[in-house]
PDB file of C-alpha atoms in Angstrom:
ATOM      1  CA  MET A   1     -32.502-117.595 -19.451  1.00 56.00           C
ATOM      2  CA  GLU A   2     -28.616-119.329 -18.499  1.00 52.00           C
ATOM      3  CA  LYS A   3     -29.073-121.353 -21.663  1.00 55.00           C
ATOM      4  CA  GLU A   4     -30.387-118.138 -24.406  1.00 57.00           C
ATOM      5  CA  ARG A   5     -27.407-116.790 -22.152  1.00 53.00           C
ATOM      6  CA  ARG A   6     -24.840-119.521 -23.159  1.00 55.00           C
ATOM      7  CA  ARG A   7     -25.690-119.391 -26.923  1.00 58.00           C
ATOM      8  CA  ARG A   8     -25.347-116.325 -27.466  1.00 57.00           C
ATOM      9  CA  PHE A   9     -21.439-116.033 -26.078  1.00 51.00           C
ATOM     10  CA  LYS A  10     -21.119-118.908 -28.593  1.00 55.00           C
ATOM     11  CA  LYS A  11     -22.343-117.402 -31.389  1.00 55.00           C
ATOM     12  CA  GLY A  12     -20.266-114.017 -30.895  1.00 53.00           C
ATOM     13  CA  VAL A  13     -16.763-116.555 -29.395  1.00 49.00           C
ATOM     14  CA  ASN A  14     -17.401-118.460 -32.755  1.00 54.00           C
ATOM     15  CA  PHE A  15     -17.647-115.254 -34.567  1.00 53.00           C
ATOM     16  CA  LEU A  16     -14.558-113.264 -33.487  1.00 52.00           C
ATOM     17  CA  ILE A  17     -12.784-116.270 -33.782  1.00 54.00           C
ATOM     18  CA  LEU A  18     -13.564-116.556 -37.528  1.00 52.00           C
ATOM     19  CA  VAL A  19     -12.871-112.578 -37.934  1.00 49.00           C
ATOM     20  CA  VAL A  20      -9.206-113.412 -35.962  1.00 48.00           C
ATOM     21  CA  LEU A  21      -8.395-116.816 -37.399  1.00 51.00           C
ATOM     22  CA  ALA A  22      -9.503-115.136 -41.734  1.00 51.00           C
ATOM     23  CA  ALA A  23      -7.729-112.389 -41.453  1.00 49.00           C
ATOM     24  CA  GLY A  24      -4.154-113.598 -39.691  1.00 51.00           C
ATOM     25  CA  VAL A  25      -4.959-116.240 -42.784  1.00 48.00           C
ATOM     26  CA  LEU A  26      -4.353-113.741 -45.241  1.00 48.00           C
ATOM     27  CA  SER A  27      -2.100-111.939 -43.540  1.00 47.00           C
ATOM     28  CA  ILE A  28       0.105-114.684 -44.218  1.00 47.00           C
ATOM     29  CA  GLY A  29      -0.753-115.864 -47.505  1.00 48.00           C
ATOM     30  CA  VAL A  30       0.256-112.137 -48.295  1.00 43.00           C
ATOM     31  CA  ILE A  31       3.094-113.075 -46.433  1.00 43.00           C
ATOM     32  CA  PHE A  32       3.916-115.525 -47.589  1.00 44.00           C
ATOM     33  CA  ALA A  33       3.234-115.010 -51.757  1.00 44.00           C
ATOM     34  CA  SER A  34       5.697-111.907 -51.576  1.00 45.00           C
ATOM     35  CA  SER A  35       7.780-113.569 -50.184  1.00 44.00           C
ATOM     36  CA  THR A  36       8.362-116.493 -53.622  1.00 44.00           C
ATOM     37  CA  SER A  37       7.002-116.618 -56.621  1.00 44.00           C
ATOM     38  CA  ILE A  38       3.452-116.592 -57.114  1.00 42.00           C
ATOM     39  CA  ASP A  39       3.147-119.751 -57.312  1.00 45.00           C
ATOM     40  CA  SER A  40      -0.474-121.956 -57.157  1.00 47.00           C
ATOM     41  CA  SER A  41       0.686-124.479 -54.439  1.00 45.00           C
ATOM     42  CA  ALA A  42       2.013-120.976 -52.386  1.00 42.00           C
ATOM     43  CA  LEU A  43      -1.400-119.584 -52.879  1.00 47.00           C
ATOM     44  CA  VAL A  44      -3.700-120.408 -49.650  1.00 50.00           C
ATOM     45  CA  THR A  45      -6.753-122.142 -50.930  1.00 57.00           C
ATOM     46  CA  TYR A  46     -10.412-122.007 -49.629  1.00 55.00           C
ATOM     47  CA  GLY A  47     -10.102-125.564 -48.503  1.00 62.00           C
ATOM     48  CA  PHE A  48      -7.428-124.871 -47.028  1.00 63.00           C
ATOM     49  CA  PHE A  49      -8.898-122.187 -44.597  1.00 59.00           C
ATOM     50  CA  LYS A  50     -12.444-123.613 -44.360  1.00 63.00           C
ATOM     51  CA  LYS A  51     -10.512-127.073 -43.002  1.00 68.00           C
ATOM     52  CA  GLN A  52      -8.621-125.229 -40.527  1.00 65.00           C
ATOM     53  CA  VAL A  53     -12.423-122.961 -39.441  1.00 67.00           C
ATOM     54  CA  ASP A  54     -13.810-125.928 -39.048  1.00 72.00           C
ATOM     55  CA  GLN A  55     -11.787-127.334 -36.931  1.00 73.00           C
ATOM     56  CA  LEU A  56     -11.410-124.444 -34.860  1.00 72.00           C
ATOM     57  CA  LYS A  57     -14.972-124.964 -34.201  1.00 72.00           C
ATOM     58  CA  MET A  58     -14.978-127.999 -33.181  1.00 78.00           C
ATOM     59  CA  TYR A  59     -12.238-127.089 -30.845  1.00 74.00           C
ATOM     60  CA  ILE A  60     -14.363-124.420 -29.322  1.00 73.00           C
ATOM     61  CA  ASP A  61     -17.663-126.917 -28.965  1.00 73.00           C
ATOM     62  CA  ASN A  62     -15.539-129.373 -26.991  1.00 76.00           C
ATOM     63  CA  LYS A  63     -14.585-126.304 -24.537  1.00 70.00           C
ATOM     64  CA  ILE A  64     -18.109-124.906 -24.490  1.00 73.00           C
ATOM     65  CA  ASN A  65     -19.286-128.626 -23.629  1.00 72.00           C
ATOM     66  CA  GLU A  66     -16.489-128.874 -20.917  1.00 75.00           C
ATOM     67  CA  LEU A  67     -17.703-125.887 -19.058  1.00 72.00           C
ATOM     68  CA  ASP A  68     -21.147-126.529 -19.684  1.00 70.00           C
ATOM     69  CA  LYS A  69     -20.305-129.483 -18.202  1.00 74.00           C
ATOM     70  CA  LYS A  70     -18.726-127.811 -14.731  1.00 69.00           C
ATOM     71  CA  ILE A  71     -21.350-125.704 -14.168  1.00 69.00           C
ATOM     72  CA  LYS A  72     -23.628-128.587 -14.028  1.00 67.00           C
ATOM     73  CA  ASP A  73     -21.397-130.508 -11.917  1.00 68.00           C
ATOM     74  CA  ALA A  74     -21.479-126.601  -9.791  1.00 65.00           C
ATOM     75  CA  ASN A  75     -25.040-126.893  -9.508  1.00 63.00           C
ATOM     76  CA  VAL A  76     -25.111-130.790  -8.471  1.00 58.00           C
ATOM     77  CA  SER A  77     -22.971-129.710  -5.905  1.00 60.00           C
ATOM     78  CA  ALA A  78     -24.643-127.051  -4.864  1.00 60.00           C
ATOM     79  CA  GLY A  79     -27.489-129.150  -4.363  1.00 62.00           C
ATOM     80  CA  GLN A  80     -25.668-132.116  -2.459  1.00 65.00           C
ATOM     81  CA  ALA A  81     -24.600-129.285  -0.151  1.00 64.00           C
ATOM     82  CA  GLN A  82     -28.157-128.089   0.502  1.00 72.00           C
ATOM     83  CA  ASP A  83     -29.086-131.576   1.043  1.00 70.00           C
ATOM     84  CA  ILE A  84     -26.444-131.414   3.624  1.00 70.00           C
ATOM     85  CA  SER A  85     -27.114-128.480   5.414  1.00 73.00           C
ATOM     86  CA  LYS A  86     -30.720-129.500   5.787  1.00 76.00           C
ATOM     87  CA  LEU A  87     -29.286-133.140   7.050  1.00 74.00           C
ATOM     88  CA  GLN A  88     -27.572-131.079   9.975  1.00 71.00           C
ATOM     89  CA  SER A  89     -30.215-128.758  11.180  1.00 78.00           C
ATOM     90  CA  GLN A  90     -32.680-131.767  10.918  1.00 76.00           C
ATOM     91  CA  VAL A  91     -29.778-133.361  13.698  1.00 74.00           C
ATOM     92  CA  ALA A  92     -30.101-130.622  15.192  1.00 76.00           C
ATOM     93  CA  ASN A  93     -32.693-130.236  16.012  1.00 77.00           C
ATOM     94  CA  LEU A  94     -32.944-133.853  16.744  1.00 76.00           C
ATOM     95  CA  SER A  95     -30.337-133.437  19.407  1.00 76.00           C
ATOM     96  CA  SER A  96     -32.611-130.454  20.830  1.00 79.00           C
ATOM     97  CA  GLU A  97     -35.763-132.996  21.556  1.00 81.00           C
ATOM     98  CA  ILE A  98     -33.052-135.856  23.068  1.00 81.00           C
ATOM     99  CA  GLU A  99     -32.109-133.080  25.954  1.00 81.00           C
ATOM    100  CA  LYS A 100     -35.682-132.356  26.359  1.00 81.00           C
ATOM    101  CA  LEU A 101     -36.581-135.949  26.503  1.00 79.00           C
ATOM    102  CA  LYS A 102     -33.672-136.698  28.897  1.00 79.00           C
ATOM    103  CA  LEU A 103     -34.568-133.455  31.411  1.00 82.00           C
ATOM    104  CA  GLN A 104     -38.220-135.044  31.761  1.00 80.00           C
ATOM    105  CA  THR A 105     -36.462-138.854  31.740  1.00 78.00           C
ATOM    106  CA  ALA A 106     -34.710-137.480  35.362  1.00 77.00           C
ATOM    107  CA  GLN A 107     -37.289-135.361  36.371  1.00 78.00           C
ATOM    108  CA  LEU A 108     -39.608-138.922  36.699  1.00 77.00           C
ATOM    109  CA  ASP A 109     -36.838-140.758  38.078  1.00 70.00           C
ATOM    110  CA  ALA A 110     -36.694-138.243  40.312  1.00 71.00           C
ATOM    111  CA  LYS A 111     -40.311-138.436  41.081  1.00 68.00           C
ATOM    112  CA  LEU A 112     -40.181-142.000  41.298  1.00 64.00           C
ATOM    113  CA  LYS A 113     -37.794-142.017  44.576  1.00 60.00           C
ATOM    114  CA  ASP A 114     -39.529-139.827  46.058  1.00 60.00           C
ATOM    115  CA  ILE A 115     -42.768-142.068  46.061  1.00 55.00           C
ATOM    116  CA  SER A 116     -40.433-145.219  46.671  1.00 51.00           C
ATOM    117  CA  SER A 117     -38.648-143.045  49.104  1.00 50.00           C
ATOM    118  CA  SER A 118     -42.346-141.773  51.486  1.00 50.00           C
ATOM    119  CA  SER A 119     -43.796-145.232  50.456  1.00 55.00           C
ATOM    120  CA  GLY A 120     -44.071-147.249  53.848  1.00 64.00           C
ATOM    121  CA  VAL A 121     -41.945-146.378  57.304  1.00 74.00           C
ATOM    122  CA  LYS A 122     -40.636-149.409  59.356  1.00 73.00           C
ATOM    123  CA  LYS A 123     -41.361-149.832  62.944  1.00 74.00           C
ATOM    124  CA  GLY A 124     -39.997-153.263  63.804  1.00 79.00           C
ATOM    125  CA  ASP A 125     -40.333-155.483  61.737  1.00 87.00           C
ATOM    126  CA  PHE A 126     -42.911-154.437  59.575  1.00 93.00           C
ATOM    127  CA  ILE A 127     -43.229-151.524  57.018  1.00 93.00           C
ATOM    128  CA  TYR A 128     -46.165-149.808  57.138  1.00 94.00           C
ATOM    129  CA  THR A 129     -48.099-148.981  54.691  1.00 93.00           C
ATOM    130  CA  LYS A 130     -49.240-144.311  54.466  1.00 89.00           C
ATOM    131  CA  GLY A 131     -53.252-145.920  53.045  1.00 91.00           C
ATOM    132  CA  TYR A 132     -53.828-148.519  50.830  1.00 94.00           C
ATOM    133  CA  GLU A 133     -50.119-149.237  48.806  1.00 94.00           C
ATOM    134  CA  VAL A 134     -49.743-152.076  45.782  1.00 94.00           C
ATOM    135  CA  ILE A 135     -46.932-154.739  47.211  1.00 94.00           C
ATOM    136  CA  LYS A 136     -45.310-157.332  44.928  1.00 95.00           C
ATOM    137  CA  VAL A 137     -44.662-160.733  46.705  1.00 96.00           C
ATOM    138  CA  PRO A 138     -41.828-162.668  44.651  1.00 96.00           C
ATOM    139  CA  LYS A 139     -42.736-166.583  44.130  1.00 96.00           C
ATOM    140  CA  SER A 140     -42.105-168.798  46.856  1.00 96.00           C
ATOM    141  CA  LYS A 141     -41.700-165.862  49.240  1.00 97.00           C
ATOM    142  CA  THR A 142     -44.545-165.376  52.650  1.00 97.00           C
ATOM    143  CA  ILE A 143     -45.865-162.471  53.414  1.00 97.00           C
ATOM    144  CA  LEU A 144     -47.421-161.989  56.772  1.00 97.00           C
ATOM    145  CA  PHE A 145     -49.462-159.033  58.639  1.00 97.00           C
ATOM    146  CA  ASP A 146     -49.738-156.800  61.446  1.00 96.00           C
ATOM    147  CA  ALA A 147     -52.317-156.348  63.692  1.00 95.00           C
ATOM    148  CA  SER A 148     -56.054-154.623  62.051  1.00 95.00           C
ATOM    149  CA  THR A 149     -54.360-154.764  58.508  1.00 96.00           C
ATOM    150  CA  GLU A 150     -56.104-154.779  55.654  1.00 97.00           C
ATOM    151  CA  PHE A 151     -55.244-156.730  51.580  1.00 98.00           C
ATOM    152  CA  VAL A 152     -56.990-157.492  48.147  1.00 97.00           C
ATOM    153  CA  VAL A 153     -55.350-160.050  46.478  1.00 97.00           C
ATOM    154  CA  ARG A 154     -55.002-158.751  43.213  1.00 96.00           C
ATOM    155  CA  VAL A 155     -52.944-161.099  40.618  1.00 96.00           C
ATOM    156  CA  GLY A 156     -51.475-164.279  41.630  1.00 95.00           C
ATOM    157  CA  LYS A 157     -51.562-167.151  43.492  1.00 96.00           C
ATOM    158  CA  ALA A 158     -51.649-167.285  47.449  1.00 97.00           C
ATOM    159  CA  ILE A 159     -52.168-170.015  50.483  1.00 97.00           C
ATOM    160  CA  SER A 160     -52.899-168.850  53.640  1.00 97.00           C
ATOM    161  CA  VAL A 161     -50.596-168.684  55.773  1.00 97.00           C
ATOM    162  CA  VAL A 162     -51.562-168.901  59.694  1.00 97.00           C
ATOM    163  CA  PRO A 163     -51.539-169.813  63.254  1.00 95.00           C
ATOM    164  CA  LYS A 164     -53.760-172.677  64.417  1.00 92.00           C
ATOM    165  CA  GLY A 165     -56.865-171.784  65.762  1.00 91.00           C
ATOM    166  CA  ALA A 166     -56.632-168.779  63.660  1.00 94.00           C
ATOM    167  CA  THR A 167     -58.592-167.428  60.570  1.00 96.00           C
ATOM    168  CA  ILE A 168     -57.675-164.533  58.169  1.00 97.00           C
ATOM    169  CA  ILE A 169     -61.359-162.770  58.335  1.00 97.00           C
ATOM    170  CA  ASP A 170     -62.506-163.075  54.819  1.00 97.00           C
ATOM    171  CA  LEU A 171     -64.698-159.269  54.894  1.00 96.00           C
ATOM    172  CA  THR A 172     -66.334-159.364  51.037  1.00 96.00           C
ATOM    173  CA  SER A 173     -68.188-163.355  51.755  1.00 95.00           C
ATOM    174  CA  ALA A 174     -67.828-162.778  55.565  1.00 94.00           C
ATOM    175  CA  LYS A 175     -66.364-166.235  56.458  1.00 95.00           C
ATOM    176  CA  ASP A 176     -62.907-167.124  58.290  1.00 96.00           C
ATOM    177  CA  VAL A 177     -60.370-168.248  56.378  1.00 96.00           C
ATOM    178  CA  GLY A 178     -57.952-171.124  57.709  1.00 95.00           C
ATOM    179  CA  ALA A 179     -55.069-172.687  56.728  1.00 95.00           C
ATOM    180  CA  ASN A 180     -53.628-173.833  53.240  1.00 96.00           C
ATOM    181  CA  GLN A 181     -56.813-172.173  51.470  1.00 96.00           C
ATOM    182  CA  GLN A 182     -56.315-170.133  48.236  1.00 97.00           C
ATOM    183  CA  LEU A 183     -57.153-166.579  48.417  1.00 97.00           C
ATOM    184  CA  LEU A 184     -59.885-164.886  46.117  1.00 96.00           C
ATOM    185  CA  PHE A 185     -59.214-162.204  43.843  1.00 96.00           C
ATOM    186  CA  ASN A 186     -60.666-158.669  44.854  1.00 96.00           C
ATOM    187  CA  HIS A 187     -61.578-160.274  48.258  1.00 97.00           C
ATOM    188  CA  PHE A 188     -61.084-157.810  51.184  1.00 97.00           C
ATOM    189  CA  TYR A 189     -59.481-159.471  53.972  1.00 98.00           C
ATOM    190  CA  LEU A 190     -58.500-158.294  57.470  1.00 97.00           C
ATOM    191  CA  VAL A 191     -55.488-159.520  59.647  1.00 97.00           C
ATOM    192  CA  ALA A 192     -56.966-158.903  63.311  1.00 94.00           C
ATOM    193  CA  ARG A 193     -53.529-159.786  65.550  1.00 94.00           C
ATOM    194  CA  SER A 194     -50.132-159.797  64.800  1.00 93.00           C
ATOM    195  CA  ASP A 195     -49.416-163.723  65.059  1.00 94.00           C
ATOM    196  CA  GLY A 196     -47.692-165.346  62.088  1.00 95.00           C
ATOM    197  CA  ARG A 197     -50.284-164.419  59.778  1.00 97.00           C
ATOM    198  CA  GLY A 198     -51.048-164.006  55.773  1.00 97.00           C
ATOM    199  CA  PHE A 199     -49.815-166.033  52.847  1.00 98.00           C
ATOM    200  CA  LYS A 200     -47.391-167.354  50.284  1.00 97.00           C
ATOM    201  CA  ALA A 201     -46.513-166.568  46.960  1.00 97.00           C
ATOM    202  CA  VAL A 202     -47.015-169.686  44.809  1.00 97.00           C
ATOM    203  CA  ASP A 203     -46.077-167.549  41.993  1.00 96.00           C
ATOM    204  CA  ASP A 204     -45.322-163.756  41.934  1.00 96.00           C
ATOM    205  CA  VAL A 205     -48.207-162.054  44.315  1.00 97.00           C
ATOM    206  CA  TRP A 206     -49.570-158.615  43.532  1.00 97.00           C
ATOM    207  CA  VAL A 207     -51.824-157.501  46.280  1.00 97.00           C
ATOM    208  CA  ILE A 208     -53.155-154.433  48.072  1.00 97.00           C
ATOM    209  CA  VAL A 209     -52.124-153.466  51.719  1.00 97.00           C
ATOM    210  CA  ASN A 210     -52.832-151.136  54.353  1.00 96.00           C
ATOM    211  CA  GLY A 211     -51.178-151.520  57.493  1.00 95.00           C
ATOM    212  CA  GLY A 212     -47.914-153.344  57.880  1.00 96.00           C
ATOM    213  CA  TYR A 213     -46.095-156.327  56.387  1.00 96.00           C
ATOM    214  CA  LYS A 214     -42.897-157.789  56.100  1.00 95.00           C
ATOM    215  CA  ILE A 215     -41.998-160.566  53.522  1.00 95.00           C
ATOM    216  CA  LYS A 216     -39.444-163.335  54.377  1.00 92.00           C
TER     217      LYS A 216
END
């Protein structure tokens, strides 16, 4: 549709300019002829007229081509503007999602703080769990248990620490564990008295504890 409109406009402009030019040249010829003696060199010839028309037509074509280029550039600019608008919309949506994630992260942090603050109650030298809790014993540290504390070693190498003549009860295998013995994974242990019974962590140890404990 746009191309057809341009083609008709170009034809109309060419025709109009040709008419105006013809009228102008003829008028000039008449004036020139009337003011001088009739001479073949003074008359406007058809060749001169055609040359002027061709030059003017070339000039018009160049101008129309320049106009076409400007229109195309304008269309490209409009397309780029649309792309930029889309990108801005996407950035706005991503910013909204980031704010939602920040809010969720803050809520999770608050919940973790609540859990941490309620995970153990300190009484004297011992911290007492609220039910069964997972405790990390760092490498080379020793954990000692209060009386009637239950524990299960889940991860890491743990060597029993027991005073002379005492034991840790292995309820899973129904036997007593003396000092300097490696505690087995997933065995259910019970400490009968609070007299320094526990274990030393050879590497990081994760243990489930129900009762009182202290790490030193």
